[in-house]
Amino acid sequence: MTRDPSHLLPAAEPVALIDADGRAIKGADGTAYPAPDDAALVKALGALLTARRLNDQAYALVRQGRLAVYPSSHGQEACQVAAAQVLDEGDWLFPTYRDTVAAVGRGVDPVEALSLLKGDWHCGYDPHEHHVAPHATPLATQLPHAVGVAHAATLRGEPTVVMAMCGDGGTSEGDFHEALNFAAVFHAPVVFFIQNNGYAISVPLSRQTAAPSLAHKGVGYGVPGERVDGNDMAALLAVLGAAVARARAGGGPQLVEALTYRMQAHTNADDATRYRDDAEVAAWVERDPITRLRTHLLDRGLIGPEQLQDFAAEAERVATHLRDGLNRDVEPDPADLFAHVYATPTPQLREQAALVADELSREGAR
């Protein structure tokens, strides 16, 4: 335990390295977070453009009836791209229902990533293949699981770090607080990453917490916090990269709050005009993470029109793959209802499976 909580407190202002106009912030090179290398920023821009195209395509597929629902991350893609990019191959990502971009960034096929939201499977991919846990629809339930994986890795002597993602609304859930305490006590190598987009559906942050910031919530558990501009890709890579490196070196958990904004509605079923106005949204359009990073790289001569065309072509390839995959009709097999409930089916499960099989066979004989 420590009697000096000062090292747990986040910075007074969110860490930022590039301003909304794409210019490097003067004096930022003197912060505790050095800027990422140029190659990392160029890679991130390509991933950002693909992420935006994926979001737009998924929204279109909802309107076409190919997805039941889609929680878009339009406007906050930088958080998810950065979260995936700072992890090593053996690390784990625990996403929320809005973090499709992060899962795809870890190598998950976007068609498989969206199987949950199409209504086909609870999880359409093998979590162990890419070290990506199933998307968590219930708020914050993934966080204790993430800490458990991190603690288990420590017990096995593995250098694994876990990125546990969460929204601002999730910080009001008991699972969030239990996970922070669990991680702190066991010194687990986990980074809690809060994407604070201002609203938990229609509930503004002011009705979620009276704390100075969400990053301050770690103090009570002995978890250091940090705040970062969630639309500044350079700052995100720097802060999250440092948190991952710290956890891997045995420094324990850290809480990072990214200040960003959900440009679109909570989901296609939400009417955001009922709780926010156009002027508020327009102010955040000017802080778009893609525009900011693209301007920064163009001004420095790190990319040109040809590379931007390549990025656009790759984004369109992913969108086409997603569209084609979700437009295929899959004939469900009722037996699959029982296939992945237990590793070894219980007598009750076998009885239920036999009952369904018998009913289906009798229907087929009619």
Coordinates of C-alpha atoms in Angstrom, one line a residue:
M1 CA 0.0 0.0 0.0
T2 CA 1.1 3.6 -0.5
R3 CA 0.4 6.6 1.6
D4 CA 1.3 9.0 -1.2
P5 CA -1.5 9.0 -3.8
S6 CA 0.1 11.7 -6.0
H7 CA 1.5 9.2 -8.5
L8 CA -2.0 7.8 -9.0
L9 CA -3.5 11.1 -10.2
P10 CA -4.0 11.8 -13.9
A11 CA -2.6 14.9 -15.5
A12 CA -4.7 18.1 -15.1
E13 CA -5.3 18.2 -18.9
P14 CA -5.6 15.3 -21.3
V15 CA -2.4 14.3 -23.0
A16 CA -2.3 15.7 -26.5
L17 CA 0.5 15.7 -29.1
I18 CA -1.3 16.9 -32.3
D19 CA -3.9 19.7 -32.3
A20 CA -7.3 19.7 -34.1
D21 CA -5.6 21.3 -37.1
G22 CA -3.0 18.6 -37.5
R23 CA -0.1 20.6 -36.1
A24 CA 2.3 19.2 -33.5
I25 CA 1.6 20.9 -30.2
K26 CA 4.5 23.1 -29.1
G27 CA 6.1 21.8 -25.9
A28 CA 4.6 18.4 -26.2
D29 CA 8.0 16.9 -26.8
G30 CA 8.7 17.7 -23.2
T31 CA 6.0 15.6 -21.8
A32 CA 6.4 12.1 -20.4
Y33 CA 5.1 10.7 -23.6
P34 CA 7.4 10.9 -26.6
A35 CA 5.6 11.0 -30.0
P36 CA 5.2 7.6 -31.8
D37 CA 7.5 7.0 -34.8
D38 CA 6.4 8.0 -38.2
A39 CA 5.8 4.5 -39.5
A40 CA 3.3 3.8 -36.6
L41 CA 1.4 7.0 -37.5
V42 CA 1.2 6.1 -41.2
K43 CA 0.0 2.6 -40.3
A44 CA -2.6 4.1 -38.0
L45 CA -4.0 6.3 -40.7
G46 CA -4.6 3.4 -43.0
A47 CA -6.3 1.5 -40.2
L48 CA -8.4 4.6 -39.4
L49 CA -9.6 5.0 -43.0
T50 CA -10.6 1.3 -43.1
A51 CA -12.4 1.7 -39.8
R52 CA -14.5 4.6 -41.0
R53 CA -15.4 2.7 -44.1
L54 CA -16.3 -0.4 -42.1
N55 CA -18.5 1.7 -39.8
D56 CA -20.3 3.3 -42.8
Q57 CA -20.8 -0.1 -44.5
A58 CA -22.2 -1.7 -41.3
Y59 CA -24.7 1.1 -40.9
A60 CA -25.8 0.6 -44.5
L61 CA -26.2 -3.1 -43.9
V62 CA -28.5 -2.3 -40.9
R63 CA -30.8 -0.3 -43.2
Q64 CA -30.8 -3.2 -45.7
G65 CA -31.9 -5.7 -43.0
R66 CA -28.6 -7.6 -43.0
L67 CA -27.7 -6.6 -39.5
A68 CA -30.1 -6.4 -36.6
V69 CA -28.3 -3.5 -35.0
Y70 CA -25.0 -1.7 -35.2
P71 CA -23.4 0.4 -32.4
S72 CA -21.2 2.7 -34.6
S73 CA -17.8 4.0 -33.4
H74 CA -17.9 6.7 -36.1
G75 CA -15.8 9.6 -34.7
Q76 CA -14.0 7.5 -32.0
E77 CA -12.2 5.1 -34.3
A78 CA -8.8 6.4 -33.2
C79 CA -9.3 4.9 -29.7
Q80 CA -10.0 1.4 -31.1
V81 CA -7.2 1.5 -33.8
A82 CA -4.7 2.6 -31.1
A83 CA -5.9 -0.1 -28.6
A84 CA -5.3 -2.8 -31.2
Q85 CA -2.0 -1.4 -32.5
V86 CA -0.1 -1.1 -29.2
L87 CA -0.7 -4.8 -28.3
D88 CA 1.7 -7.6 -29.1
E89 CA 0.5 -10.8 -30.7
G90 CA 0.2 -12.7 -27.5
D91 CA -1.7 -10.0 -25.7
W92 CA -5.5 -10.1 -25.2
L93 CA -8.2 -7.6 -26.1
F94 CA -11.6 -7.6 -24.2
P95 CA -13.9 -5.5 -26.3
T96 CA -17.4 -4.0 -25.7
Y97 CA -20.2 -4.2 -28.2
R98 CA -19.0 -1.0 -29.9
D99 CA -15.5 -2.2 -30.4
T100 CA -15.8 -4.0 -33.7
V101 CA -13.0 -1.9 -35.2
A102 CA -10.6 -2.9 -32.4
A103 CA -11.4 -6.6 -32.9
V104 CA -10.8 -6.3 -36.7
G105 CA -7.6 -4.5 -35.9
R106 CA -6.4 -7.6 -34.1
G107 CA -7.1 -9.7 -37.2
V108 CA -10.7 -10.9 -36.6
D109 CA -12.6 -11.2 -39.9
P110 CA -15.2 -8.4 -39.9
V111 CA -17.9 -10.8 -41.1
E112 CA -17.2 -13.0 -38.1
A113 CA -16.9 -10.0 -35.8
L114 CA -20.5 -8.9 -36.8
S115 CA -22.1 -12.3 -36.5
L116 CA -23.3 -11.4 -33.0
L117 CA -25.0 -8.2 -34.3
K118 CA -26.5 -10.1 -37.2
G119 CA -28.1 -12.5 -34.7
D120 CA -26.4 -15.7 -35.9
W121 CA -24.0 -16.4 -33.0
H122 CA -23.1 -15.1 -29.6
C123 CA -19.6 -15.0 -31.0
G124 CA -18.7 -15.7 -34.6
Y125 CA -15.0 -16.1 -34.1
D126 CA -12.6 -18.2 -32.1
P127 CA -11.4 -16.0 -29.2
H128 CA -8.2 -17.9 -28.9
E129 CA -7.1 -17.5 -32.5
H130 CA -6.6 -13.8 -32.2
H131 CA -6.7 -13.4 -28.4
V132 CA -9.9 -11.3 -28.7
A133 CA -12.7 -12.1 -26.2
P134 CA -16.3 -12.2 -27.4
H135 CA -18.0 -8.8 -27.7
A136 CA -19.6 -8.0 -24.4
T137 CA -23.2 -6.6 -24.8
P138 CA -23.9 -6.4 -21.0
L139 CA -22.0 -3.4 -19.6
A140 CA -18.6 -4.0 -18.0
T141 CA -19.1 -7.8 -17.5
Q142 CA -15.9 -8.4 -19.6
L143 CA -13.7 -6.5 -17.1
P144 CA -13.4 -9.1 -14.3
H145 CA -12.8 -11.7 -17.0
A146 CA -10.0 -9.5 -18.4
V147 CA -8.4 -9.3 -15.0
G148 CA -8.7 -13.0 -14.6
V149 CA -6.9 -13.7 -17.9
A150 CA -4.2 -11.2 -16.9
H151 CA -3.7 -12.7 -13.5
A152 CA -3.6 -16.2 -14.9
A153 CA -0.9 -15.1 -17.3
T154 CA 1.1 -13.8 -14.4
L155 CA 0.8 -17.1 -12.6
R156 CA 2.0 -19.0 -15.7
G157 CA 5.0 -16.6 -16.1
E158 CA 3.8 -15.3 -19.4
P159 CA 4.5 -11.7 -20.6
T160 CA 0.8 -11.2 -21.5
V161 CA -0.9 -7.8 -21.2
V162 CA -4.7 -7.4 -21.4
M163 CA -6.5 -4.4 -22.8
A164 CA -9.9 -4.2 -21.1
M165 CA -12.1 -1.7 -23.0
C166 CA -15.1 0.1 -21.5
G167 CA -17.4 3.0 -22.1
D168 CA -18.2 5.9 -19.8
G169 CA -21.5 4.3 -18.9
G170 CA -19.8 1.1 -17.9
T171 CA -17.9 2.9 -15.1
S172 CA -21.3 3.0 -13.2
E173 CA -21.5 -0.8 -13.1
G174 CA -20.3 -2.9 -10.2
D175 CA -18.2 -5.1 -12.4
F176 CA -16.0 -2.0 -13.2
H177 CA -15.2 -1.4 -9.6
E178 CA -14.7 -5.1 -8.7
A179 CA -12.3 -5.5 -11.7
L180 CA -10.2 -2.4 -10.6
N181 CA -9.9 -3.8 -7.1
F182 CA -9.1 -7.3 -8.3
A183 CA -6.5 -6.0 -10.6
A184 CA -4.9 -3.7 -8.1
V185 CA -4.7 -6.2 -5.3
F186 CA -3.2 -8.9 -7.5
H187 CA -1.0 -6.4 -9.5
A188 CA -2.5 -7.8 -12.7
P189 CA -1.0 -6.6 -16.1
V190 CA -4.2 -5.1 -17.4
V191 CA -4.9 -1.7 -19.0
F192 CA -8.4 -0.4 -18.4
F193 CA -9.3 1.7 -21.4
I194 CA -12.4 4.0 -21.0
Q195 CA -13.7 5.5 -24.2
N196 CA -15.5 8.5 -22.8
N197 CA -17.7 9.6 -25.7
G198 CA -19.9 11.8 -23.5
Y199 CA -23.1 9.7 -23.3
A200 CA -24.3 6.4 -22.0
I201 CA -27.0 6.1 -24.6
S202 CA -28.9 9.3 -23.7
V203 CA -27.4 9.9 -20.3
P204 CA -24.7 12.6 -20.3
L205 CA -21.5 12.2 -18.3
S206 CA -22.7 14.8 -15.7
R207 CA -25.4 12.3 -14.7
Q208 CA -22.9 9.4 -14.5
T209 CA -20.3 10.7 -12.1
A210 CA -19.4 13.7 -9.9
A211 CA -15.7 12.8 -10.0
P212 CA -13.2 15.3 -11.5
S213 CA -12.7 12.7 -14.3
L214 CA -13.2 9.0 -15.0
A215 CA -9.5 8.5 -14.7
H216 CA -9.7 9.6 -11.1
K217 CA -11.7 6.5 -10.3
G218 CA -8.6 4.5 -10.1
V219 CA -7.2 6.4 -7.1
G220 CA -9.5 4.7 -4.6
Y221 CA -8.2 1.3 -5.7
G222 CA -4.5 2.1 -6.0
V223 CA -4.6 2.2 -9.8
P224 CA -2.8 5.1 -11.5
G225 CA -5.0 7.0 -14.0
E226 CA -4.3 9.0 -17.1
R227 CA -6.3 11.2 -19.5
V228 CA -5.7 11.5 -23.2
D229 CA -7.3 13.3 -26.2
G230 CA -9.2 10.4 -27.7
N231 CA -9.2 12.0 -31.2
D232 CA -5.4 12.4 -31.2
M233 CA -3.9 9.3 -32.7
A234 CA -0.3 10.2 -31.7
A235 CA -1.3 10.8 -28.1
L236 CA -3.3 7.6 -27.9
L237 CA -0.5 5.5 -29.3
A238 CA 1.9 7.1 -26.8
V239 CA -0.2 6.8 -23.7
L240 CA -1.6 3.4 -24.4
G241 CA 1.8 2.1 -25.5
A242 CA 3.4 3.4 -22.3
A243 CA 0.6 1.7 -20.2
V244 CA 1.1 -1.6 -22.0
A245 CA 4.9 -1.4 -21.5
R246 CA 4.5 -0.6 -17.9
A247 CA 2.1 -3.5 -17.3
R248 CA 4.4 -5.9 -19.2
A249 CA 7.4 -4.8 -17.0
G250 CA 5.5 -5.7 -13.8
G251 CA 4.1 -2.2 -13.0
G252 CA 0.6 -3.5 -12.5
P253 CA -2.7 -2.1 -13.9
Q254 CA -3.4 1.4 -15.2
L255 CA -6.6 3.2 -16.0
V256 CA -6.7 5.4 -19.2
E257 CA -9.6 7.7 -20.1
A258 CA -9.8 8.9 -23.6
L259 CA -12.0 11.9 -24.3
T260 CA -13.8 11.4 -27.6
Y261 CA -17.2 11.7 -29.1
R262 CA -19.8 9.4 -30.7
M263 CA -20.7 11.2 -33.9
Q264 CA -23.7 9.0 -34.7
A265 CA -26.5 7.7 -32.6
H266 CA -26.0 5.1 -29.9
T267 CA -27.3 2.5 -32.4
N268 CA -29.7 2.6 -35.4
A269 CA -32.5 2.3 -32.9
D270 CA -31.6 5.5 -31.1
D271 CA -32.7 9.1 -31.9
A272 CA -29.8 11.2 -30.7
T273 CA -31.6 14.4 -31.6
R274 CA -33.7 13.9 -28.4
Y275 CA -30.8 14.6 -26.1
R276 CA -28.1 16.6 -28.0
D277 CA -28.2 19.3 -30.7
D278 CA -26.6 19.7 -34.0
A279 CA -24.2 22.4 -32.8
E280 CA -22.7 20.0 -30.3
V281 CA -22.1 17.4 -33.0
A282 CA -20.7 20.0 -35.4
A283 CA -18.1 21.1 -32.9
W284 CA -16.7 17.6 -32.7
V285 CA -16.7 17.1 -36.5
E286 CA -13.9 19.7 -36.5
R287 CA -11.9 17.4 -34.3
D288 CA -12.3 14.3 -36.5
P289 CA -9.4 12.0 -35.8
I290 CA -9.0 11.1 -39.5
T291 CA -8.8 14.7 -40.7
R292 CA -6.3 15.5 -37.9
L293 CA -3.9 12.7 -38.6
R294 CA -4.2 12.9 -42.4
T295 CA -3.4 16.6 -42.3
H296 CA -0.5 16.1 -40.0
L297 CA 1.1 13.4 -42.2
L298 CA 0.5 15.3 -45.4
D299 CA 2.0 18.5 -44.0
R300 CA 5.1 16.6 -43.0
G301 CA 5.4 14.9 -46.3
L302 CA 5.1 11.4 -44.8
I303 CA 2.3 10.4 -47.2
G304 CA 1.1 11.5 -50.6
P305 CA -1.9 11.0 -52.9
E306 CA -0.8 7.6 -54.1
Q307 CA -0.6 6.2 -50.6
L308 CA -4.0 7.7 -49.8
Q309 CA -5.4 6.0 -52.8
D310 CA -3.9 2.7 -51.6
F311 CA -5.5 3.2 -48.2
A312 CA -8.9 3.9 -49.8
A313 CA -8.6 0.8 -52.0
E314 CA -7.9 -1.4 -48.9
A315 CA -10.8 0.2 -47.1
E316 CA -13.1 -0.5 -50.0
R317 CA -11.8 -4.1 -50.2
V318 CA -12.7 -4.7 -46.5
A319 CA -16.2 -3.1 -47.0
T320 CA -16.8 -5.3 -50.0
H321 CA -15.8 -8.4 -48.1
L322 CA -18.1 -7.4 -45.3
R323 CA -21.0 -6.6 -47.6
D324 CA -20.6 -9.9 -49.5
G325 CA -20.2 -12.0 -46.4
L326 CA -23.3 -10.6 -44.6
N327 CA -25.4 -10.8 -47.8
R328 CA -25.0 -14.5 -47.8
D329 CA -27.9 -16.4 -46.3
V330 CA -26.9 -19.0 -43.8
E331 CA -29.2 -21.9 -43.1
P332 CA -29.1 -22.4 -39.3
D333 CA -28.7 -25.9 -37.9
P334 CA -30.9 -26.3 -34.8
A335 CA -28.4 -28.8 -33.4
D336 CA -25.9 -25.9 -33.0
L337 CA -28.1 -24.7 -30.2
F338 CA -26.5 -27.4 -28.0
A339 CA -23.1 -27.7 -29.6
H340 CA -21.1 -25.1 -27.5
V341 CA -22.9 -24.9 -24.2
Y342 CA -20.6 -27.3 -22.3
A343 CA -17.3 -29.0 -23.3
T344 CA -19.0 -32.2 -22.2
P345 CA -22.8 -32.1 -22.6
T346 CA -24.7 -32.7 -19.4
P347 CA -27.5 -35.3 -19.3
Q348 CA -30.1 -32.5 -19.4
L349 CA -28.5 -30.9 -22.4
R350 CA -28.4 -34.3 -24.3
E351 CA -32.1 -34.8 -23.4
Q352 CA -33.0 -31.4 -24.7
A353 CA -31.0 -32.0 -27.9
A354 CA -32.7 -35.4 -28.4
L355 CA -36.2 -33.8 -27.9
V356 CA -35.5 -31.1 -30.6
A357 CA -34.1 -33.7 -33.0
D358 CA -37.2 -35.9 -32.5
E359 CA -39.6 -33.0 -33.1
L360 CA -37.7 -32.0 -36.2
S361 CA -37.8 -35.5 -37.6
R362 CA -41.5 -35.8 -37.0
E363 CA -42.1 -32.4 -38.7
G364 CA -40.0 -33.7 -41.7
A365 CA -42.1 -36.8 -41.9
R366 CA -45.4 -34.9 -42.3

